[in-house]
PDB file of C-alpha atoms in Angstrom:
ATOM      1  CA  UNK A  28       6.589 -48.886 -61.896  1.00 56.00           C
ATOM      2  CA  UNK A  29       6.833 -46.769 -65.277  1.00 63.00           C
ATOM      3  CA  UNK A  30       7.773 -48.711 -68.782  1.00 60.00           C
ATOM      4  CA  UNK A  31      10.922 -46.440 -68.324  1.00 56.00           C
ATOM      5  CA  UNK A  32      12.330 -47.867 -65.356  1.00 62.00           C
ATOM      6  CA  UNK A  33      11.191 -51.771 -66.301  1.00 64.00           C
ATOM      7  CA  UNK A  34      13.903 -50.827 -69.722  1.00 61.00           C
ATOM      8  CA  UNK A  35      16.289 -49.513 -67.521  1.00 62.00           C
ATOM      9  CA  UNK A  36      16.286 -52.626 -64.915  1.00 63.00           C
ATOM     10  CA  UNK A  37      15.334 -50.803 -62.031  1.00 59.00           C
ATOM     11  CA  UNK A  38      13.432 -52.453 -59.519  1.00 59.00           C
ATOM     12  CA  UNK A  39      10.696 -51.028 -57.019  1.00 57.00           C
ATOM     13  CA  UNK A  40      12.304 -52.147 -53.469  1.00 54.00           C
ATOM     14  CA  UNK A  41      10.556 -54.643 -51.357  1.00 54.00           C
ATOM     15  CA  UNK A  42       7.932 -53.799 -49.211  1.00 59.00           C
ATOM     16  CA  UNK A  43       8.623 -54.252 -45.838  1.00 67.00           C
ATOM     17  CA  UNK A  44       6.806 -57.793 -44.247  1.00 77.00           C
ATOM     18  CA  UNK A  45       6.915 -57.290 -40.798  1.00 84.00           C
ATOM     19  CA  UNK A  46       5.223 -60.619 -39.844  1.00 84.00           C
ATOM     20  CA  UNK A  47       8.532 -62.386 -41.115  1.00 90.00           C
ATOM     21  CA  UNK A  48       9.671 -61.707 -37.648  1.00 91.00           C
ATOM     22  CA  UNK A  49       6.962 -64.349 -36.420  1.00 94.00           C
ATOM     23  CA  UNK A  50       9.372 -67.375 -38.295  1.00 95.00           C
ATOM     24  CA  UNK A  51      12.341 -66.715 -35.574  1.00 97.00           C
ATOM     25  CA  UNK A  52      10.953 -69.285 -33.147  1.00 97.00           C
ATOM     26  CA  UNK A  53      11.173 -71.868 -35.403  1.00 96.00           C
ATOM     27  CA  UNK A  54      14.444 -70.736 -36.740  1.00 97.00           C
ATOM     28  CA  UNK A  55      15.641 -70.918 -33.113  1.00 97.00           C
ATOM     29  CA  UNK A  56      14.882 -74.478 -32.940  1.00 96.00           C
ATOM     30  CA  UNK A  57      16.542 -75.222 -36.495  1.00 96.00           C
ATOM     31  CA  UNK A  58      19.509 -73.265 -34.592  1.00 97.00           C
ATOM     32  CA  UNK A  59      19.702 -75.543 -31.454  1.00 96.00           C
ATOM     33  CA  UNK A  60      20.133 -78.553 -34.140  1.00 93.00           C
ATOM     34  CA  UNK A  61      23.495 -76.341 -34.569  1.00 92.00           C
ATOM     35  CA  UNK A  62      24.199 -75.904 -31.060  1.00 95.00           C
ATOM     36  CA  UNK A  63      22.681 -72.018 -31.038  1.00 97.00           C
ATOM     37  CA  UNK A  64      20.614 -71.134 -28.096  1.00 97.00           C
ATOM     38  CA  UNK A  65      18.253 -67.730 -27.513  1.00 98.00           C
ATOM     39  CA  UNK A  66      20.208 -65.212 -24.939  1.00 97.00           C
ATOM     40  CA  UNK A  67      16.400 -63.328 -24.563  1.00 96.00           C
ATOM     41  CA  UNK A  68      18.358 -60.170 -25.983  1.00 97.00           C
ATOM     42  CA  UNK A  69      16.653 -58.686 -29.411  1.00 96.00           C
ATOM     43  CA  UNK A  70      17.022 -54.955 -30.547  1.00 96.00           C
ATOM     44  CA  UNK A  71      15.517 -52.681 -33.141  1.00 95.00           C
ATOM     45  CA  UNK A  72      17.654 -50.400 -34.928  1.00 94.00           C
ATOM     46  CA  UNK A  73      17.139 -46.889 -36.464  1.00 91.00           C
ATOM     47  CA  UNK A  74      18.034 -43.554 -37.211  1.00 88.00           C
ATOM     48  CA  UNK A  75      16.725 -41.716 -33.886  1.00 78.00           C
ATOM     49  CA  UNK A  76      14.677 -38.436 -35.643  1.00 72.00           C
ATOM     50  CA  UNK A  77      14.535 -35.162 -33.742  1.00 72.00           C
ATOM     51  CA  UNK A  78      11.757 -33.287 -32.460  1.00 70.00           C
ATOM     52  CA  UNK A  79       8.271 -34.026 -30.561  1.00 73.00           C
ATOM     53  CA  UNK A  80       6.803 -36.630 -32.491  1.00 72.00           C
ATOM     54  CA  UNK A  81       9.887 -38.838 -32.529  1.00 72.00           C
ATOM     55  CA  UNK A  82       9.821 -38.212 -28.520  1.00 75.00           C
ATOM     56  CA  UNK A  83       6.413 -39.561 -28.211  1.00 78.00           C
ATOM     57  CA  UNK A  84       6.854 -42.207 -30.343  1.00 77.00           C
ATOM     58  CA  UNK A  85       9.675 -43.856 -27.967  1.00 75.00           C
ATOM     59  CA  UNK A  86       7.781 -43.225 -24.660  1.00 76.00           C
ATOM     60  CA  UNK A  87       4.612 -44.707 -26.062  1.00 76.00           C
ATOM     61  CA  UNK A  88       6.881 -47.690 -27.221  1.00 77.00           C
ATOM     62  CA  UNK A  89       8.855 -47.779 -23.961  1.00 74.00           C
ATOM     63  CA  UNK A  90       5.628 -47.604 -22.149  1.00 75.00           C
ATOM     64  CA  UNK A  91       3.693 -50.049 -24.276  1.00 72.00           C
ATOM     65  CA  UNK A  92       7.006 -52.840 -23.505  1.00 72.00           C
ATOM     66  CA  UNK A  93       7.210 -51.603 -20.417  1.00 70.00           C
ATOM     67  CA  UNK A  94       3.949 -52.794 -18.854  1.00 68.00           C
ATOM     68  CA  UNK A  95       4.795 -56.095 -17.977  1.00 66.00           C
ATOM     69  CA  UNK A  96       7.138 -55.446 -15.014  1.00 62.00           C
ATOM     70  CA  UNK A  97       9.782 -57.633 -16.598  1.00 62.00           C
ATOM     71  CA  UNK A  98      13.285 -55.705 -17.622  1.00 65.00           C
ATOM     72  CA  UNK A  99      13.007 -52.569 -18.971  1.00 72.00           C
ATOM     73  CA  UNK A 100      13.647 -51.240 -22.262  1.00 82.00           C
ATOM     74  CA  UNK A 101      16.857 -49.947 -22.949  1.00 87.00           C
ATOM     75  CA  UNK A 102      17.623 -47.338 -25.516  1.00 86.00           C
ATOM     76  CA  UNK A 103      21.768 -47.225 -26.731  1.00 89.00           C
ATOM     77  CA  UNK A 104      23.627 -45.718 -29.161  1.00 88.00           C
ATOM     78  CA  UNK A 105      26.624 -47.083 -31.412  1.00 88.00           C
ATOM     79  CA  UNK A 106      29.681 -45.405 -32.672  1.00 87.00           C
ATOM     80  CA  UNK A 107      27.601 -44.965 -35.855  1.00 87.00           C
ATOM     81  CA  UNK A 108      24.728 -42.908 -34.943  1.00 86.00           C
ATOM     82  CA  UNK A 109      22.175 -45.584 -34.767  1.00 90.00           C
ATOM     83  CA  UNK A 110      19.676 -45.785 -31.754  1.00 89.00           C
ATOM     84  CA  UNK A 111      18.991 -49.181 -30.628  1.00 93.00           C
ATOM     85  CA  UNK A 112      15.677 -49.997 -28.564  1.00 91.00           C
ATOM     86  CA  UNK A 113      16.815 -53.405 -26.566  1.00 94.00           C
ATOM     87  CA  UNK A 114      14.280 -55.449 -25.152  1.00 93.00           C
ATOM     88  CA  UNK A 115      15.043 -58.390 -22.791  1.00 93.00           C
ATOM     89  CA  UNK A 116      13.159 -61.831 -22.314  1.00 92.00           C
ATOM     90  CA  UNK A 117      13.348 -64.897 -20.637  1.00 94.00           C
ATOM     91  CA  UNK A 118      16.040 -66.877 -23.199  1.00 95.00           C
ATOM     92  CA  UNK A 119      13.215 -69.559 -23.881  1.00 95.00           C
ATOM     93  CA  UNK A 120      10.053 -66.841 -24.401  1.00 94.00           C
ATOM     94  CA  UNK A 121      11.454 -66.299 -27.795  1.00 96.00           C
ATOM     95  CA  UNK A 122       7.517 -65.724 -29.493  1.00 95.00           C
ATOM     96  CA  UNK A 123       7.418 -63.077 -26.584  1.00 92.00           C
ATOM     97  CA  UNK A 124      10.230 -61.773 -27.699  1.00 94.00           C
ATOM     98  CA  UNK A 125       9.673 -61.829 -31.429  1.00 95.00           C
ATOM     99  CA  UNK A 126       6.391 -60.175 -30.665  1.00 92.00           C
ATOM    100  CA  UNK A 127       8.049 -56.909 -28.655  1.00 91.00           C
ATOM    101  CA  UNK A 128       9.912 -56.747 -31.734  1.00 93.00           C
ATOM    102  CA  UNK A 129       7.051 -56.397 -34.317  1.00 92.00           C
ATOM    103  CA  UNK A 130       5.394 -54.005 -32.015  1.00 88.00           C
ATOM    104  CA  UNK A 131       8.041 -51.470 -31.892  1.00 88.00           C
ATOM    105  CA  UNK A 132       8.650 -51.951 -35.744  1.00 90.00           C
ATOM    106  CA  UNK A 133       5.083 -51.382 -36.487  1.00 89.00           C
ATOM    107  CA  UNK A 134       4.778 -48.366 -33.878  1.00 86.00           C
ATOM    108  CA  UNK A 135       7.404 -46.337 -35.568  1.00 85.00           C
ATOM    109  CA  UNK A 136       6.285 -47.565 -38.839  1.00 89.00           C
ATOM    110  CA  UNK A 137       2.395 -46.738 -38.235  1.00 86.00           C
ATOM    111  CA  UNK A 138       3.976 -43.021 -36.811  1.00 85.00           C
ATOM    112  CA  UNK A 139       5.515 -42.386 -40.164  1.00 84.00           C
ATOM    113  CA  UNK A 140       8.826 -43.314 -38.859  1.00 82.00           C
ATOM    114  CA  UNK A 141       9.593 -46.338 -41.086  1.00 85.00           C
ATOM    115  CA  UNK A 142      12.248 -44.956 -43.552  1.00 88.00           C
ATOM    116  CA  UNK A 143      14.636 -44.561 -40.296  1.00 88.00           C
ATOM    117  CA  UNK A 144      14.223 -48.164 -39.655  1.00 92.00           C
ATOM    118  CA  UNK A 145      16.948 -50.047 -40.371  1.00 94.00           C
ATOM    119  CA  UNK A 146      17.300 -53.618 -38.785  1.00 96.00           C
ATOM    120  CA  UNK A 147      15.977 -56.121 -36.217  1.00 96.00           C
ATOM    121  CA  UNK A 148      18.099 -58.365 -34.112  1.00 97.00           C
ATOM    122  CA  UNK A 149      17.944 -61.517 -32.347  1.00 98.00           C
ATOM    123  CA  UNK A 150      20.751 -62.802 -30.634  1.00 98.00           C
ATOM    124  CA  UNK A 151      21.810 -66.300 -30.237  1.00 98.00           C
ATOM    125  CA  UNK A 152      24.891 -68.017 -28.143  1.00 97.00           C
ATOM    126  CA  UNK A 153      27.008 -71.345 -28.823  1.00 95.00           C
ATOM    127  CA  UNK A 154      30.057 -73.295 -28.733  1.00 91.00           C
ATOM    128  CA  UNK A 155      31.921 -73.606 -32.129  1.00 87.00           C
ATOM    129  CA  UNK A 156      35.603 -75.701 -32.272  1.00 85.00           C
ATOM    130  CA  UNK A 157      35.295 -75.005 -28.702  1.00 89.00           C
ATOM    131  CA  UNK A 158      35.248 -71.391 -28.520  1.00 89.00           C
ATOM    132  CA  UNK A 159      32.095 -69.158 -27.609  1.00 93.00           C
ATOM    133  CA  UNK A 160      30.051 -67.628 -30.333  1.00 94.00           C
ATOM    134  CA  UNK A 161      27.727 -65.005 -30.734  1.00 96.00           C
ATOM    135  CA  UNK A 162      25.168 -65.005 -33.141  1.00 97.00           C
ATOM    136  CA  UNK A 163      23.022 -62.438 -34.422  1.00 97.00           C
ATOM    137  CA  UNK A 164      20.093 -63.114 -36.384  1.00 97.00           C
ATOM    138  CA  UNK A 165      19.154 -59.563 -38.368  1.00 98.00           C
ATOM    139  CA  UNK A 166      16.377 -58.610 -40.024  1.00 97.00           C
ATOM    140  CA  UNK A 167      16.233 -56.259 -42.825  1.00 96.00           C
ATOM    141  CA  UNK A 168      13.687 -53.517 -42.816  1.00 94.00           C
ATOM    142  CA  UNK A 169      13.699 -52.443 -46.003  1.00 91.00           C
ATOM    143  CA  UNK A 170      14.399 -55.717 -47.551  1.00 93.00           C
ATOM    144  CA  UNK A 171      11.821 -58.236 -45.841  1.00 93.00           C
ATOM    145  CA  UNK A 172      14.738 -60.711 -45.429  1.00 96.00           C
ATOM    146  CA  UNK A 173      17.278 -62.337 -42.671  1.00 97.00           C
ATOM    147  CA  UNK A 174      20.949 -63.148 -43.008  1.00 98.00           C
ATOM    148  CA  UNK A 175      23.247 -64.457 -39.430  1.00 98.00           C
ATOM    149  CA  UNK A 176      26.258 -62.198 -38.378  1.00 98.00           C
ATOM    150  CA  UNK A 177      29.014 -64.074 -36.408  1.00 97.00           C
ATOM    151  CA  UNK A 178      31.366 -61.208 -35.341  1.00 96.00           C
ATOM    152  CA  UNK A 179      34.458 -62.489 -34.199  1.00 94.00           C
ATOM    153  CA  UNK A 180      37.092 -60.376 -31.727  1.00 91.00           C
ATOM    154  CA  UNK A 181      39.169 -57.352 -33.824  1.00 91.00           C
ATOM    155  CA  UNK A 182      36.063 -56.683 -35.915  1.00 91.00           C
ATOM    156  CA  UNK A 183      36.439 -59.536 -37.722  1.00 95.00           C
ATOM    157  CA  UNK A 184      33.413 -62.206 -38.871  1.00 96.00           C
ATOM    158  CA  UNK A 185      33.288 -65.708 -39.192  1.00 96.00           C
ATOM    159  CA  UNK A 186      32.010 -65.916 -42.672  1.00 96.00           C
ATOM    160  CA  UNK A 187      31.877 -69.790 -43.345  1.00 95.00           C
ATOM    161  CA  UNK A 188      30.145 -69.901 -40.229  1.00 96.00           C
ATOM    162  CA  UNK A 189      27.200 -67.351 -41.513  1.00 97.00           C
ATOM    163  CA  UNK A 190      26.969 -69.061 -44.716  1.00 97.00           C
ATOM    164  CA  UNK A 191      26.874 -72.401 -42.691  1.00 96.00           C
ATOM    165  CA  UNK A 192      23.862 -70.972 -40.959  1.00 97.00           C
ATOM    166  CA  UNK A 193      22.667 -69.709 -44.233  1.00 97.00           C
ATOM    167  CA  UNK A 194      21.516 -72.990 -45.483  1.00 96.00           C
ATOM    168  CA  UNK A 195      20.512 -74.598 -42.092  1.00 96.00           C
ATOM    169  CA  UNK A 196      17.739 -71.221 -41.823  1.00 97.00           C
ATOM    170  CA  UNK A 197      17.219 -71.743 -45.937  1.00 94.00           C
ATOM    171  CA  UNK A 198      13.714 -73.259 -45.056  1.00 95.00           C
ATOM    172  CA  UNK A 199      12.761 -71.567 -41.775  1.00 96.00           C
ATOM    173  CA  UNK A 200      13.408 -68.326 -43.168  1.00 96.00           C
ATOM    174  CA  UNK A 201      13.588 -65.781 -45.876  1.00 96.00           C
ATOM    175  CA  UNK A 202      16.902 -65.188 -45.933  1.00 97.00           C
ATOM    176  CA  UNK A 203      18.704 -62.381 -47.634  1.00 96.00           C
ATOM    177  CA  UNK A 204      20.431 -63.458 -51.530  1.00 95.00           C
ATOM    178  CA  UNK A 205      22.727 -60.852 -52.216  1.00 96.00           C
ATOM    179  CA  UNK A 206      25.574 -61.162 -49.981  1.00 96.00           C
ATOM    180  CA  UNK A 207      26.432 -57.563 -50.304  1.00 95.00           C
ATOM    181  CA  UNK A 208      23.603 -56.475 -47.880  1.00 96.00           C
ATOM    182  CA  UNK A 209      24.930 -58.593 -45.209  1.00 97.00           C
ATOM    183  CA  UNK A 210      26.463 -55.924 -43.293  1.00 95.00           C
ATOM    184  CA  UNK A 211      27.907 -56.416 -40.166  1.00 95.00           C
ATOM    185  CA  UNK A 212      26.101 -54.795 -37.450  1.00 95.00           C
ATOM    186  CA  UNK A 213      29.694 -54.038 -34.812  1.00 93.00           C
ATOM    187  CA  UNK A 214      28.754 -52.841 -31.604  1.00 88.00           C
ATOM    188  CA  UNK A 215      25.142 -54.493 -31.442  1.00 93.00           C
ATOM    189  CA  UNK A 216      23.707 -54.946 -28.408  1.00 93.00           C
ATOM    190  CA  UNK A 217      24.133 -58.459 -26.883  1.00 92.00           C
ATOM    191  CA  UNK A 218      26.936 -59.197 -29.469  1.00 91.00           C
TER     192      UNK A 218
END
């Protein structure tokens, strides 16, 4: 970073730390103390790329999590634009899960696809005031971090709740300070 951008506040972004992904399982038992359980659904989302080498880059990763005969890889699109790679696990192989995760991350990272990566999701379920919940535990690409998203029907979120979970994950995880990049994630597989 250039003595012209350290007097002008900027800030070079955080690099992203993939192996953060590797502190969900024991943020998933911190979560149980809440009454949040694993569903075995976790997604990767990104900016799907045109041509060949994009092309490739899925099959090899669809082949690569494909290879165990469990469920296959699913590939969806939202109302947004963004492709999401879903892969399914038994609800209490969460490290297996986690792992799937990393390794489509790093594939499209290690083909030069990174800058189209935008989150990583984990999805949780429980009973709150007696009422269903859905909880999604993203990851930040670009940012290194974690923050929960508890959508709620109408497009709505339960924001006490996520803040709630906020300081329950505080030591499990690195979660995600400015509230800004929460964003909700609508239309999320599993959610």
């Amino acid at each position: 970073m250039s003595w012209l951008d350290r007097a002008l506040g900027r800030t070079k972004p955080a690099a992203p730390d993939l192996d953060q992904l590797f502190a969900v399982p024991s943020a998933a038992i911190t979560l149980a103390t809440a009454g949040f359980t694993p569903t075995g659904i976790g997604s990767v989302c990104f900016k799907a790329a045109e041509g060949g080498a994009f092309a490739q880059t899925e099959a090899d990763i669809r082949a690569l999590l494909d290879v165990d005969a469990g469920p296959p890889v699913e590939l969806t699109k939202d109302s947004y634009g963004y492709s999401w790679l879903v892969v399914r696990h038994d609800p209490e192989d969460v490290a297996g899960l986690v792992t799937d995760l990393h390794a489509v991350n790093l594939s499209l990272q290690d083909a030069g696809f990174g800058p189209a990566l935008l989150c990583s999701l984990v999805v949780f379920a429980g009973t709150v005031a007696n009422e269903q919940r859905r909880l999604g535990l993203v990851y930040l690409y670009k940012r290194g971090t974690f923050y929960p998203f508890v959508p709620l029907p109408g497009q709505r979120r339960d924001n006490a709740l996520e803040l709630q979970i906020r300081g329950l994950l505080a030591s499990d995880l690195k979660v995600e300070d400015d509230l800004a990049r929460w964003f909700p994630v609508w239309g999320a597989p599993g959610l």
